[in-house]
mmCIF file of C-alpha atoms and ligand atoms in Angstrom:
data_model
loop_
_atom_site.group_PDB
_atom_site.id
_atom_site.type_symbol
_atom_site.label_atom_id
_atom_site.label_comp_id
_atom_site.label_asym_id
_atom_site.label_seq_id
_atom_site.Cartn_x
_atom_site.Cartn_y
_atom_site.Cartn_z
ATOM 1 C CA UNK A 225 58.572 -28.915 1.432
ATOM 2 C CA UNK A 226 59.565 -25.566 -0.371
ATOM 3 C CA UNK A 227 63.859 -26.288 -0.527
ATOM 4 C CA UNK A 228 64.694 -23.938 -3.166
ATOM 5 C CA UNK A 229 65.085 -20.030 -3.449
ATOM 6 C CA UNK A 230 65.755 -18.278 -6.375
ATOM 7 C CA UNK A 231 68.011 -15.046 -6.378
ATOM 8 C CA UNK A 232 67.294 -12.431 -9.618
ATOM 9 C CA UNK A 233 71.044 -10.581 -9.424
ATOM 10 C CA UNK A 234 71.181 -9.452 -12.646
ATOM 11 C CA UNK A 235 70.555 -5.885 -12.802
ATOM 12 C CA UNK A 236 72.609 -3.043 -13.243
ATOM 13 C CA UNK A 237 72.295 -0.879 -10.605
ATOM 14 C CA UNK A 238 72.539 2.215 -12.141
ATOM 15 C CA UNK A 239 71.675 4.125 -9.185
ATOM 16 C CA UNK A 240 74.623 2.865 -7.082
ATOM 17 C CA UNK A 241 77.288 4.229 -10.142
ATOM 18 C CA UNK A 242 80.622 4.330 -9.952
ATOM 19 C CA UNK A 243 80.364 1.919 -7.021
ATOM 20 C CA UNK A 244 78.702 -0.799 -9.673
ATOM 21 C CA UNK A 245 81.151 -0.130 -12.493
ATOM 22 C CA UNK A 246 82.609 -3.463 -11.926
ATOM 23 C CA UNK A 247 81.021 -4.570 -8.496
ATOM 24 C CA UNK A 248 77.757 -6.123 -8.605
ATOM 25 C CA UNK A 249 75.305 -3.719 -6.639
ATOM 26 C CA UNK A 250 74.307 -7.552 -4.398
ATOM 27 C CA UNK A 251 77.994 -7.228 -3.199
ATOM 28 C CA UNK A 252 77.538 -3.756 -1.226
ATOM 29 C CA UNK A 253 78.036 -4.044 2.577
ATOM 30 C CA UNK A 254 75.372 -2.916 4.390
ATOM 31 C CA UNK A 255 77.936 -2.384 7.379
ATOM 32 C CA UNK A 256 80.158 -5.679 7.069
ATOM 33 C CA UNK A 257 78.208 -8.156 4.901
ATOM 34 C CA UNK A 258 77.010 -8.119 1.081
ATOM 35 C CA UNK A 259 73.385 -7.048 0.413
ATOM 36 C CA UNK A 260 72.572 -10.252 -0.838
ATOM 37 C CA UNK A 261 74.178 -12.862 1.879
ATOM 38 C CA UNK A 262 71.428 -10.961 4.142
ATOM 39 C CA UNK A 263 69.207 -12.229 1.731
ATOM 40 C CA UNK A 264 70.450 -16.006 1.176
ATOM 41 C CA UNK A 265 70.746 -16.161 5.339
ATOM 42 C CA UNK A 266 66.894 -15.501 5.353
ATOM 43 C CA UNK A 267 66.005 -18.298 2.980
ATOM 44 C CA UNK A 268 67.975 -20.713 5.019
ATOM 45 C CA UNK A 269 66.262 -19.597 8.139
ATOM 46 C CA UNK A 270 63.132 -20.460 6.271
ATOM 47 C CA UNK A 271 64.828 -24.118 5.077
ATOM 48 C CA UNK A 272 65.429 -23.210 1.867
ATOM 49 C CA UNK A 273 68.731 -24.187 1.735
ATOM 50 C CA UNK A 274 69.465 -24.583 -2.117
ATOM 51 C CA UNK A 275 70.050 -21.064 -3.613
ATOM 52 C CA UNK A 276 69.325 -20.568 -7.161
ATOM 53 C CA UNK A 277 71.036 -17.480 -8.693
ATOM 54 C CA UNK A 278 69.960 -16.116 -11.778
ATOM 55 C CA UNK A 279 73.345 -13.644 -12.530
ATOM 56 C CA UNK A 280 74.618 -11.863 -15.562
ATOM 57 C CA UNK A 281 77.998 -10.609 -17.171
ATOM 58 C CA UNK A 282 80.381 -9.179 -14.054
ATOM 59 C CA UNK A 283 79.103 -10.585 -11.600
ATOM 60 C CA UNK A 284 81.201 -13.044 -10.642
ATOM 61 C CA UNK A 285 81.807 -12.018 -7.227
ATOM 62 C CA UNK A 286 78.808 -13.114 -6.089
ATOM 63 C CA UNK A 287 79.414 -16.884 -6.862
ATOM 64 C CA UNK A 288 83.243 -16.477 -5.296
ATOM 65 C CA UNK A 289 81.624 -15.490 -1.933
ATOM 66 C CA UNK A 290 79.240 -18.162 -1.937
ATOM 67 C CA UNK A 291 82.456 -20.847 -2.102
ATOM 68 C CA UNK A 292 85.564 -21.286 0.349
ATOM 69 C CA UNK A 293 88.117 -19.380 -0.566
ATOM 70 C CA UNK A 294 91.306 -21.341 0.348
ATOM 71 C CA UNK A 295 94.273 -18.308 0.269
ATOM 72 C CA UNK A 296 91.786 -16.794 2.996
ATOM 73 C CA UNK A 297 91.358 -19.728 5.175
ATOM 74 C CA UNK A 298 94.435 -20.727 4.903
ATOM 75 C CA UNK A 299 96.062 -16.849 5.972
ATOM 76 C CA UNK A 300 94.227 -16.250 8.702
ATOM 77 C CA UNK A 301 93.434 -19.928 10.589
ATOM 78 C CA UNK A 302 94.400 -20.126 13.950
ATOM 79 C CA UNK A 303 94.428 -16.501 14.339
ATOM 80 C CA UNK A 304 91.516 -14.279 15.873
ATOM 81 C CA UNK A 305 90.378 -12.994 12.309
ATOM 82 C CA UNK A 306 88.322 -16.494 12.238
ATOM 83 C CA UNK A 307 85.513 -15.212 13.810
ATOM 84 C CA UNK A 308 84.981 -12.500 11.290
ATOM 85 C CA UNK A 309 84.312 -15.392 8.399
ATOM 86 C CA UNK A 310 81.724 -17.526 10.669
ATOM 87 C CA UNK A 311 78.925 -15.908 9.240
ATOM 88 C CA UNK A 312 79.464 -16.881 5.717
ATOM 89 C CA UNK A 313 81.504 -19.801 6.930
ATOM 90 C CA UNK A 314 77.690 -20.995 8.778
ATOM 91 C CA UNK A 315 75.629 -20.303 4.846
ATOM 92 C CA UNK A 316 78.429 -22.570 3.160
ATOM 93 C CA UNK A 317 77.670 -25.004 5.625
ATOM 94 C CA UNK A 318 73.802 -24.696 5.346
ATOM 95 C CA UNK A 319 73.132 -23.753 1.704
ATOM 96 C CA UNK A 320 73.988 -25.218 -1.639
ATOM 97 C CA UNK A 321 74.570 -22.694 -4.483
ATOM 98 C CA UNK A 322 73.752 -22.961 -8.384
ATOM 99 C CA UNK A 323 73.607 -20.104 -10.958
ATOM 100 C CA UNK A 324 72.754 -19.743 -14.396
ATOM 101 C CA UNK A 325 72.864 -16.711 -16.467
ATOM 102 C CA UNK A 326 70.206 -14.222 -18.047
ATOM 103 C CA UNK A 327 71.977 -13.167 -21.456
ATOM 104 C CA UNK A 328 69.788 -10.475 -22.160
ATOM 105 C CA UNK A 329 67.472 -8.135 -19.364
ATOM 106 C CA UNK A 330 64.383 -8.502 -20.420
ATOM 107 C CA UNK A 331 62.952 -7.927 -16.839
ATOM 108 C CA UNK A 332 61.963 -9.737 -13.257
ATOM 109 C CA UNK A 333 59.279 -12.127 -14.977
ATOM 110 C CA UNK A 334 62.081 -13.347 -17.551
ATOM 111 C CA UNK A 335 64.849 -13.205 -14.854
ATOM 112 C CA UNK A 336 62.306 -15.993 -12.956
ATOM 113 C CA UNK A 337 61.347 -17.793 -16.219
ATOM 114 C CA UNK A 338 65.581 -17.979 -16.506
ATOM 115 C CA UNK A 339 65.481 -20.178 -13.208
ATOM 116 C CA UNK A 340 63.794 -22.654 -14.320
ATOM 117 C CA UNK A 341 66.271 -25.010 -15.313
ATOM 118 C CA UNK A 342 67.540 -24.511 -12.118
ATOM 119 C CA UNK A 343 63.908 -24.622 -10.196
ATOM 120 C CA UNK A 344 62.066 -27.470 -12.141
ATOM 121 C CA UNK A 345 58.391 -28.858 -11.123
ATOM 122 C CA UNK A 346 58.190 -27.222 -7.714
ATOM 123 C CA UNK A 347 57.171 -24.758 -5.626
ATOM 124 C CA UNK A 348 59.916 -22.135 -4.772
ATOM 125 C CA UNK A 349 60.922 -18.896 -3.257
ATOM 126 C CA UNK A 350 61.999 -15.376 -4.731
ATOM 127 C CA UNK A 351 63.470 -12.794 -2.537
ATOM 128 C CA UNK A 352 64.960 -9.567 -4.440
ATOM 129 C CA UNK A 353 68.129 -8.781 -2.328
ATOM 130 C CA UNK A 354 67.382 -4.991 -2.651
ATOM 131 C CA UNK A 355 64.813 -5.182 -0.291
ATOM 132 C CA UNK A 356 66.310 -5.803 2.933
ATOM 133 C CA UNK A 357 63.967 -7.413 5.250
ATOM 134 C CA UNK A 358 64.582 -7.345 9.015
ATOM 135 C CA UNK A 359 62.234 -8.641 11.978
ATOM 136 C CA UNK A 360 64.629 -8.655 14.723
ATOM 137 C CA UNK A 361 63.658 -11.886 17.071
ATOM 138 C CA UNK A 362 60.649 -12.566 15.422
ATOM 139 C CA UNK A 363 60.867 -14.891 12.193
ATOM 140 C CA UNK A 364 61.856 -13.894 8.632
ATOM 141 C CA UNK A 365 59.713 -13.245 5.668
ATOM 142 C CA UNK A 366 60.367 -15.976 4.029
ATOM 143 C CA UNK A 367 59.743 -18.178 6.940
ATOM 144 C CA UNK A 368 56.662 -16.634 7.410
ATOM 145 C CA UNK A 369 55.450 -16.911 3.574
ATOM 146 C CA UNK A 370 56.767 -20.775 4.401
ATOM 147 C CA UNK A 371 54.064 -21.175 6.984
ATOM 148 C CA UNK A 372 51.181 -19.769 5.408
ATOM 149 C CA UNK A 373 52.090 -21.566 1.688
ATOM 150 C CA UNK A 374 52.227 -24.993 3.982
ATOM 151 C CA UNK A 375 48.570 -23.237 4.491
ATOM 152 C CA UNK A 376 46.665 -22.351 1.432
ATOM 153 C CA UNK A 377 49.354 -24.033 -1.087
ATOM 154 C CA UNK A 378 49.279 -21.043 -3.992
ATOM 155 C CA UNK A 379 51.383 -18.509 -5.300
ATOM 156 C CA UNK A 380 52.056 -15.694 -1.913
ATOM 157 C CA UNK A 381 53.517 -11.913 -2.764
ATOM 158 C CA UNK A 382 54.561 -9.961 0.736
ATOM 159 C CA UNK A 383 52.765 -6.750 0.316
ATOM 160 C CA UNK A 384 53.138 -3.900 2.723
ATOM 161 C CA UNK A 385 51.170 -0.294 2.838
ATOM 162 C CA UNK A 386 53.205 2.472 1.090
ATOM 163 C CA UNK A 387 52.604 5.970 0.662
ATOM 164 C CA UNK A 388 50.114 7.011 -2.458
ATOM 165 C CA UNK A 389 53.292 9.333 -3.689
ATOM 166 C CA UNK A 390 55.680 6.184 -3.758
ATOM 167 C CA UNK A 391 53.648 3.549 -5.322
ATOM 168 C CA UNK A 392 53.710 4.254 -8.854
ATOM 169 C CA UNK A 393 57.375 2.338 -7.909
ATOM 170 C CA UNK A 394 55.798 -0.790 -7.277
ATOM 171 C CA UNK A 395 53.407 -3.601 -8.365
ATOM 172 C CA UNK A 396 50.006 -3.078 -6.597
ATOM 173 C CA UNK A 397 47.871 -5.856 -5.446
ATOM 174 C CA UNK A 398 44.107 -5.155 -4.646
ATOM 175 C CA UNK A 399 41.926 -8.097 -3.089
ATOM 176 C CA UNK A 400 39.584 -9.857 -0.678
ATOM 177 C CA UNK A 401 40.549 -9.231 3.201
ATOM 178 C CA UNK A 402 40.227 -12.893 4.309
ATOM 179 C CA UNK A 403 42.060 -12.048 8.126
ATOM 180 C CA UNK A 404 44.679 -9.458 9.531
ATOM 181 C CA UNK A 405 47.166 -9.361 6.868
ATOM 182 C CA UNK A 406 45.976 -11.455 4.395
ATOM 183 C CA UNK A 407 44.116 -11.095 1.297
ATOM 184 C CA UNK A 408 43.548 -13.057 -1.622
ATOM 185 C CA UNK A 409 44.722 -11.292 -4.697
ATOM 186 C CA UNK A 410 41.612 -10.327 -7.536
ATOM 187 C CA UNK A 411 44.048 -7.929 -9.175
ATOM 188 C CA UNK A 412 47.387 -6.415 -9.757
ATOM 189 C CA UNK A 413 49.306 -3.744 -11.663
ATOM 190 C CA UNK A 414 52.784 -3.275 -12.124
ATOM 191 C CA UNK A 415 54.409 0.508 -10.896
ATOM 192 C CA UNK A 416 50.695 2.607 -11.595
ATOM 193 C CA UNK A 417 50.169 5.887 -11.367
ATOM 194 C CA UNK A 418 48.175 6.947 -8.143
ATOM 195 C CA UNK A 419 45.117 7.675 -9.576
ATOM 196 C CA UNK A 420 45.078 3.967 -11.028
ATOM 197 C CA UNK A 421 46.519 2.402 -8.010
ATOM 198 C CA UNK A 422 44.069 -0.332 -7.134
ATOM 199 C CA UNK A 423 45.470 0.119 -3.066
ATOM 200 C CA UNK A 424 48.235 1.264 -1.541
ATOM 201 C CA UNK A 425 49.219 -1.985 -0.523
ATOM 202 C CA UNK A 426 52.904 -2.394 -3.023
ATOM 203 C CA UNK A 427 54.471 -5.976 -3.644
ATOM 204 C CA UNK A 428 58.096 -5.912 -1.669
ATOM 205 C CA UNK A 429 60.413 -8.487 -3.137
ATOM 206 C CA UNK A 430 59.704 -12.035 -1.638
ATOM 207 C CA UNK A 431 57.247 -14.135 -3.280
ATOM 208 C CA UNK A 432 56.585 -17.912 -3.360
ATOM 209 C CA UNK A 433 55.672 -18.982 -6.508
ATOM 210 C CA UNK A 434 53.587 -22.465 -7.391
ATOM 211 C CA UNK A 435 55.730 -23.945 -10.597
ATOM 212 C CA UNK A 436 52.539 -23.160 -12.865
ATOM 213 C CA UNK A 437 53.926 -19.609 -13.338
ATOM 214 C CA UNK A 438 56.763 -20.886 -15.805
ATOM 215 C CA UNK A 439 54.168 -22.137 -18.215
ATOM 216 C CA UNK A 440 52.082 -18.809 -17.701
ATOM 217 C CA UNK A 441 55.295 -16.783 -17.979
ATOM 218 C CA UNK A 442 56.278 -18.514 -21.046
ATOM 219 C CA UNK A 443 53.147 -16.907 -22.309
ATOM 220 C CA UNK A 444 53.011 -13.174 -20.593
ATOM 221 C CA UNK A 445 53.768 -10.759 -23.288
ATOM 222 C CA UNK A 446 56.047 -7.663 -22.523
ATOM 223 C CA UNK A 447 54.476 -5.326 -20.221
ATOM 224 C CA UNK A 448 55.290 -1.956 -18.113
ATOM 225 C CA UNK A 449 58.422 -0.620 -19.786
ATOM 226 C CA UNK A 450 58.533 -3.639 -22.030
ATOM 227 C CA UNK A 451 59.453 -5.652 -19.733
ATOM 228 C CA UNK A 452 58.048 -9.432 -18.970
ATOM 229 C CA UNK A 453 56.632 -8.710 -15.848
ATOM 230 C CA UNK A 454 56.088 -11.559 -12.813
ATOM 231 C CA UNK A 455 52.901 -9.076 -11.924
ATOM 232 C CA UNK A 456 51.038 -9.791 -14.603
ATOM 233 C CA UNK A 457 51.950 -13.711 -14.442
ATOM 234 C CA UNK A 458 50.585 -13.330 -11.153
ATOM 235 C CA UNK A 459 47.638 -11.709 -12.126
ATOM 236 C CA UNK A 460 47.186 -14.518 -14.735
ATOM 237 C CA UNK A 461 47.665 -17.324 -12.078
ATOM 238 C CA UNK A 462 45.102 -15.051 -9.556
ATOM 239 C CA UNK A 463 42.511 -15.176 -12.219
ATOM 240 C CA UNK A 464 42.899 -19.062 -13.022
ATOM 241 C CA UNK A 465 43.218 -20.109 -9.590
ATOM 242 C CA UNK A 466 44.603 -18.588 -6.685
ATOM 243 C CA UNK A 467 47.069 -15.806 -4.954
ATOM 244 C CA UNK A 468 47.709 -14.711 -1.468
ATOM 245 C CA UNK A 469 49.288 -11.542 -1.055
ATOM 246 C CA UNK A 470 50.335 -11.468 2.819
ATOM 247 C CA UNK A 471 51.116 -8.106 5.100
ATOM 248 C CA UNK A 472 54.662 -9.506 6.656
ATOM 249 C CA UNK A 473 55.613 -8.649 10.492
ATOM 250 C CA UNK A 474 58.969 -6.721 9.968
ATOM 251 C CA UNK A 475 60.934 -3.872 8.690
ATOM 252 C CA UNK A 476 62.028 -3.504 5.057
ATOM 253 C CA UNK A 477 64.626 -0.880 3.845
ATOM 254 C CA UNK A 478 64.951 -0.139 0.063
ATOM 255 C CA UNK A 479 68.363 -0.879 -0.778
ATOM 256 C CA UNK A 480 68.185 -0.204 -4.278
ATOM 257 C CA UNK A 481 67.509 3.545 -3.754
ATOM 258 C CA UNK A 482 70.355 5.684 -1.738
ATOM 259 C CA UNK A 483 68.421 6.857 0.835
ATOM 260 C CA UNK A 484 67.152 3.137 1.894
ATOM 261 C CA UNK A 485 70.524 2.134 1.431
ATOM 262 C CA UNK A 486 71.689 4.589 4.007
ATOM 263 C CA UNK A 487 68.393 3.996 6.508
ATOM 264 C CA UNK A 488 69.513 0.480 6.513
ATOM 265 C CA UNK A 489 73.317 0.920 7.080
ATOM 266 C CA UNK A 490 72.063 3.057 10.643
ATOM 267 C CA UNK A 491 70.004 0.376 11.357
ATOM 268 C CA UNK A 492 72.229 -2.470 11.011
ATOM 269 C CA UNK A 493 74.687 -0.539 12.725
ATOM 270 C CA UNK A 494 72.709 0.443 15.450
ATOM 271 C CA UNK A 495 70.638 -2.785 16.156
ATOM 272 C CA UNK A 496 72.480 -5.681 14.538
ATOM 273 C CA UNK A 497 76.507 -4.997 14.485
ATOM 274 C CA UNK A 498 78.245 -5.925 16.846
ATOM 275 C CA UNK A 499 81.488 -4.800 17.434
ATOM 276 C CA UNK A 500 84.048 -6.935 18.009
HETATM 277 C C1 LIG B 182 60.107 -5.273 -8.798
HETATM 278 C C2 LIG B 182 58.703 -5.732 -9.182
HETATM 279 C C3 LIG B 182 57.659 -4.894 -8.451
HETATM 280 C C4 LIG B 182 57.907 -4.950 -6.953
HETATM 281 C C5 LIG B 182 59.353 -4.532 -6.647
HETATM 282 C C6 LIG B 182 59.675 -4.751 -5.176
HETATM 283 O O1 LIG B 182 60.323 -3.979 -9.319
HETATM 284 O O2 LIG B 182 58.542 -5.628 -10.588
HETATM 285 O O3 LIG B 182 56.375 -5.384 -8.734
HETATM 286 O O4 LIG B 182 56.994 -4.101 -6.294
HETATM 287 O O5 LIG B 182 60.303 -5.288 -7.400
HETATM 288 O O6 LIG B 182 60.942 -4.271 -4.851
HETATM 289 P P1 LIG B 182 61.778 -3.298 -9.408
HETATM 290 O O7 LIG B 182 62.004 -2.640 -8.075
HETATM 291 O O8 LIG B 182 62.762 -4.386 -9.686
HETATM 292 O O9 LIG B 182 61.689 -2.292 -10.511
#
């Protein structure tokens, strides 16, 4: 029902300099594999298998390691380096892969609006590849936010409970508790200070989105560092209609700061690697 999933990979990441001079910070390894094929792997496990990228000057890379590269293949088959490209070798196989580019960063709500041409008139996901979701055994975000849209049929955010001193970094929901986890969204600010945080409960990046919020982006005016922000589409579609914001089973690391970039390195190491 939901097929596509739409990738924002535009940014800078200034925070990551020199590394992101001329690498795109979505091509990092947390251990062995790019930031952002962690990503794409947990939209296919949700069945949404054709990836949308929204990309921007330099960052190329990112649409070479989404395609066969035939000097590779050819070098190393028949040999025992095979196995290391059957992870990527298993998302070419699943996934198909467009992009089209944002010429100008005018922020996450105009990175989405940019997907649109490759989106159309349909529901779809967003994951932000910074935020590096992990529920080891249990199911995905995404396929999680894919069960409960198949549910209630509106816009979802994944929300989790944050610290008061971290959440002027996020966009805040506040709502109705309708069961463990799950609240339906009366309002929503983009990165607050504490003392106007309505909650403490901070937007992480996967959302579905119902194809109404082009129209309502179309029309959101530049907000929180004058940026058009997909918070205060949301809160637009909340008021007209409806918006789940949903407390997701799993871990999430931060891998657009250092330090979560480092947590999530240990843990992959520790947990997920496996040597060979
Ligand atoms: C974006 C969103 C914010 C959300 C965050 C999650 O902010 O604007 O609402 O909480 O992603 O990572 P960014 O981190 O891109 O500044």
């Amino acid at each position: 029902m939901i097929k596509k999933c739409l990738f924002p990979v535009a940014g800078y990441g200034t925070r990551f300099l020199p590394a992101t001079k001329s690498m795109p910070k979505e091509m990092l390894p947390i251990v062995n594999k790019p930031l952002v094929q962690y990503g794409v792997e947990e939209a296919i496990d949700a069945g949404l298998r054709e990836i949308a990228f929204v990309t921007g000057r330099g960052k190329r890379s990112i649409a070479d390691h989404f395609d066969i590269s035939y000097e590779l293949e050819h070098q190393i088959s028949g040999t025992g380096k095979e196995k290391y490209l059957s992870s990527i070798r298993s998302v070419l196989d699943k996934g198909t892969f467009s992009l089209t580019r944002q010429r100008e960063m005018k922020g996450l709500g105009h990175a989405i609006l940019t997907g649109e041409v490759l989106i159309g008139n349909e529901p779809f996901g967003v994951i932000l590849s910074d935020d590096l979701c992990m529920n080891e055994g249990g199911e995905g975000v995404m396929a999680q936010m894919v069960r409960l849209f198949k549910q209630f049929r509106c816009s979802i955010v994944a929300v989790q409970e944050v610290p008061m001193d971290q959440i002027e970094k996020y966009g805040v929901i506040a709502g109705e508790s309708l069961k463990d986890g799950l609240y339906r969204v009366d309002n929503m600010v983009e990165k607050p200070k504490a003392a106007d945080a309505p909650s403490n409960l901070a937007i992480i990046g996967r959302y579905i989105l119902t194809p109404d919020i082009f129209d309502i982006l179309r029309d959101t005016p530049p907000g929180k560092n004058g940026e058009v922000q997909i918070t205060d589409a949301l809160l637009t579609q909340a008021r007209n209609g409806c918006v789940m914001a949903y407390k997701f089973a799993g871990r999430r690391f931060d891998c657009g700061s250092v330090d979560g970039f480092v947590e999530a390195t240990n843990y992959v190491y520790e947990n997920i690697y496996t040597p060979e």
